[in-house]
Structure formats: C-alpha cells, structure tokens
Amino acid sequence: MSKKPTAKPKPAAKPKPKPAAKPKPAAKPKPAAKRKPAAKRKSAPKRKSTGKRYSKTERNKIISHVKDVNGTRGRGGVASAVRKFGVSALTINKWLQAAEPGAVSKRPGRPPGRPAGRRPGRPPGRPPGRPAGRPAGRPKSDTANTLKRLADLDGQITKNETELISLRKEFKRLKELL
C-alpha cells in the first residue's frame, strides 16, 4: 500500500517590490510652427440679454434728435442717433413709426412697398412691355388658353395610356402562345 502525499499549505506570497521609476528626460519644446493653439478656457455661461429698456423721455430725446438732423441735413438722422446714443436703427425706426406712421418711409406721400407702376417679378431696368423670361416676338398667354391646352394634353395622355394597356394585354396573350 502506498501512502498518499499530503498537500502542505503554501505560504502567503510576499509582494514584490516595484522597480524604481527611471526619471524621464526633460521634454524638448516643439518647434513654433508645429505647436497647437492653447485650448480656450471655458468661461461661465453668459446670461441671456434682455436688452435695455428706454424711458419715454429717452425715446423722445432720441426721436427729437433724429428729426433735428433730418430737418437740417435732409437725411441721416437715424444713423446719427445710432452713433450718438448706441440704439439700434431698427429700434429707432420702430419708435418713429409708432410716433408718426409713414415717417420712416423714404418716399413721402407714398405707402411703403413696391414702387408704383411696377409689376411683381419684373426687374427695375427692364422695359415695361417685356416681362422677364419671354422672348420679344412671343404673344402673351392668358389663363384660359393655358387651361384649354392642359385639358387637351390630359385627354391625349389618357387616350395613349388606354391604348398602351390594350397593347400590353395583346403582347402578353401572344407571348403565352409561344
């Protein structure tokens, strides 16, 4: 009979000492041409601007300045007020429109919009008899003629489609005979 070898408990493993880290050599600075720009620092989030509120007296002062400049020079009051008071030209024009409707219009006595005598889509330099995109010798087409032509074309398309359907049926029948 043989003896069975008994297992002896293994002693706890001792932690191995880590090798001492070698000092890294000093990094050489990169050439100036290859350097990346420094990352921008993130600043605190900006608060939403609610815009400045102007009192009635401030508005009236700005509007009177605009009227004075326009009265002496004939124009340029809004631009002058923008430079002097730091208010947006859109804001000043809105105030002028509210104070006197039509005061902002560059053409006194006329409503704002397209100049009189000009149809939409026609550039200002084109002669009045020639609308854009149509050759000179071609007559004007009216809506009734266009609708009639569309109806004729629709009828022809429908006729050709029904003929095509019958031709396909006949083609299929003859093919099955083969």
Tab-separated table of C-alpha atoms in Angstrom, residues 161-178:
chain	number	residue	atom	x	y	z
A	161	GLU	CA	-52.425	55.202	-71.752
A	162	THR	CA	-55.573	53.195	-72.583
A	163	GLU	CA	-54.054	52.215	-75.952
A	164	LEU	CA	-50.850	51.164	-74.182
A	165	ILE	CA	-52.818	48.977	-71.752
A	166	SER	CA	-54.572	47.175	-74.619
A	167	LEU	CA	-51.231	46.708	-76.425
A	168	ARG	CA	-49.667	45.177	-73.306
A	169	LYS	CA	-52.585	42.753	-72.928
A	170	GLU	CA	-52.212	41.642	-76.532
A	171	PHE	CA	-48.431	41.283	-76.092
A	172	LYS	CA	-48.917	39.115	-73.010
A	173	ARG	CA	-51.523	36.905	-74.773
A	174	LEU	CA	-49.232	36.334	-77.782
A	175	LYS	CA	-46.274	35.585	-75.548
A	176	GLU	CA	-48.253	32.861	-73.726
A	177	LEU	CA	-48.989	31.184	-77.082
A	178	LEU	CA	-45.292	30.560	-77.660
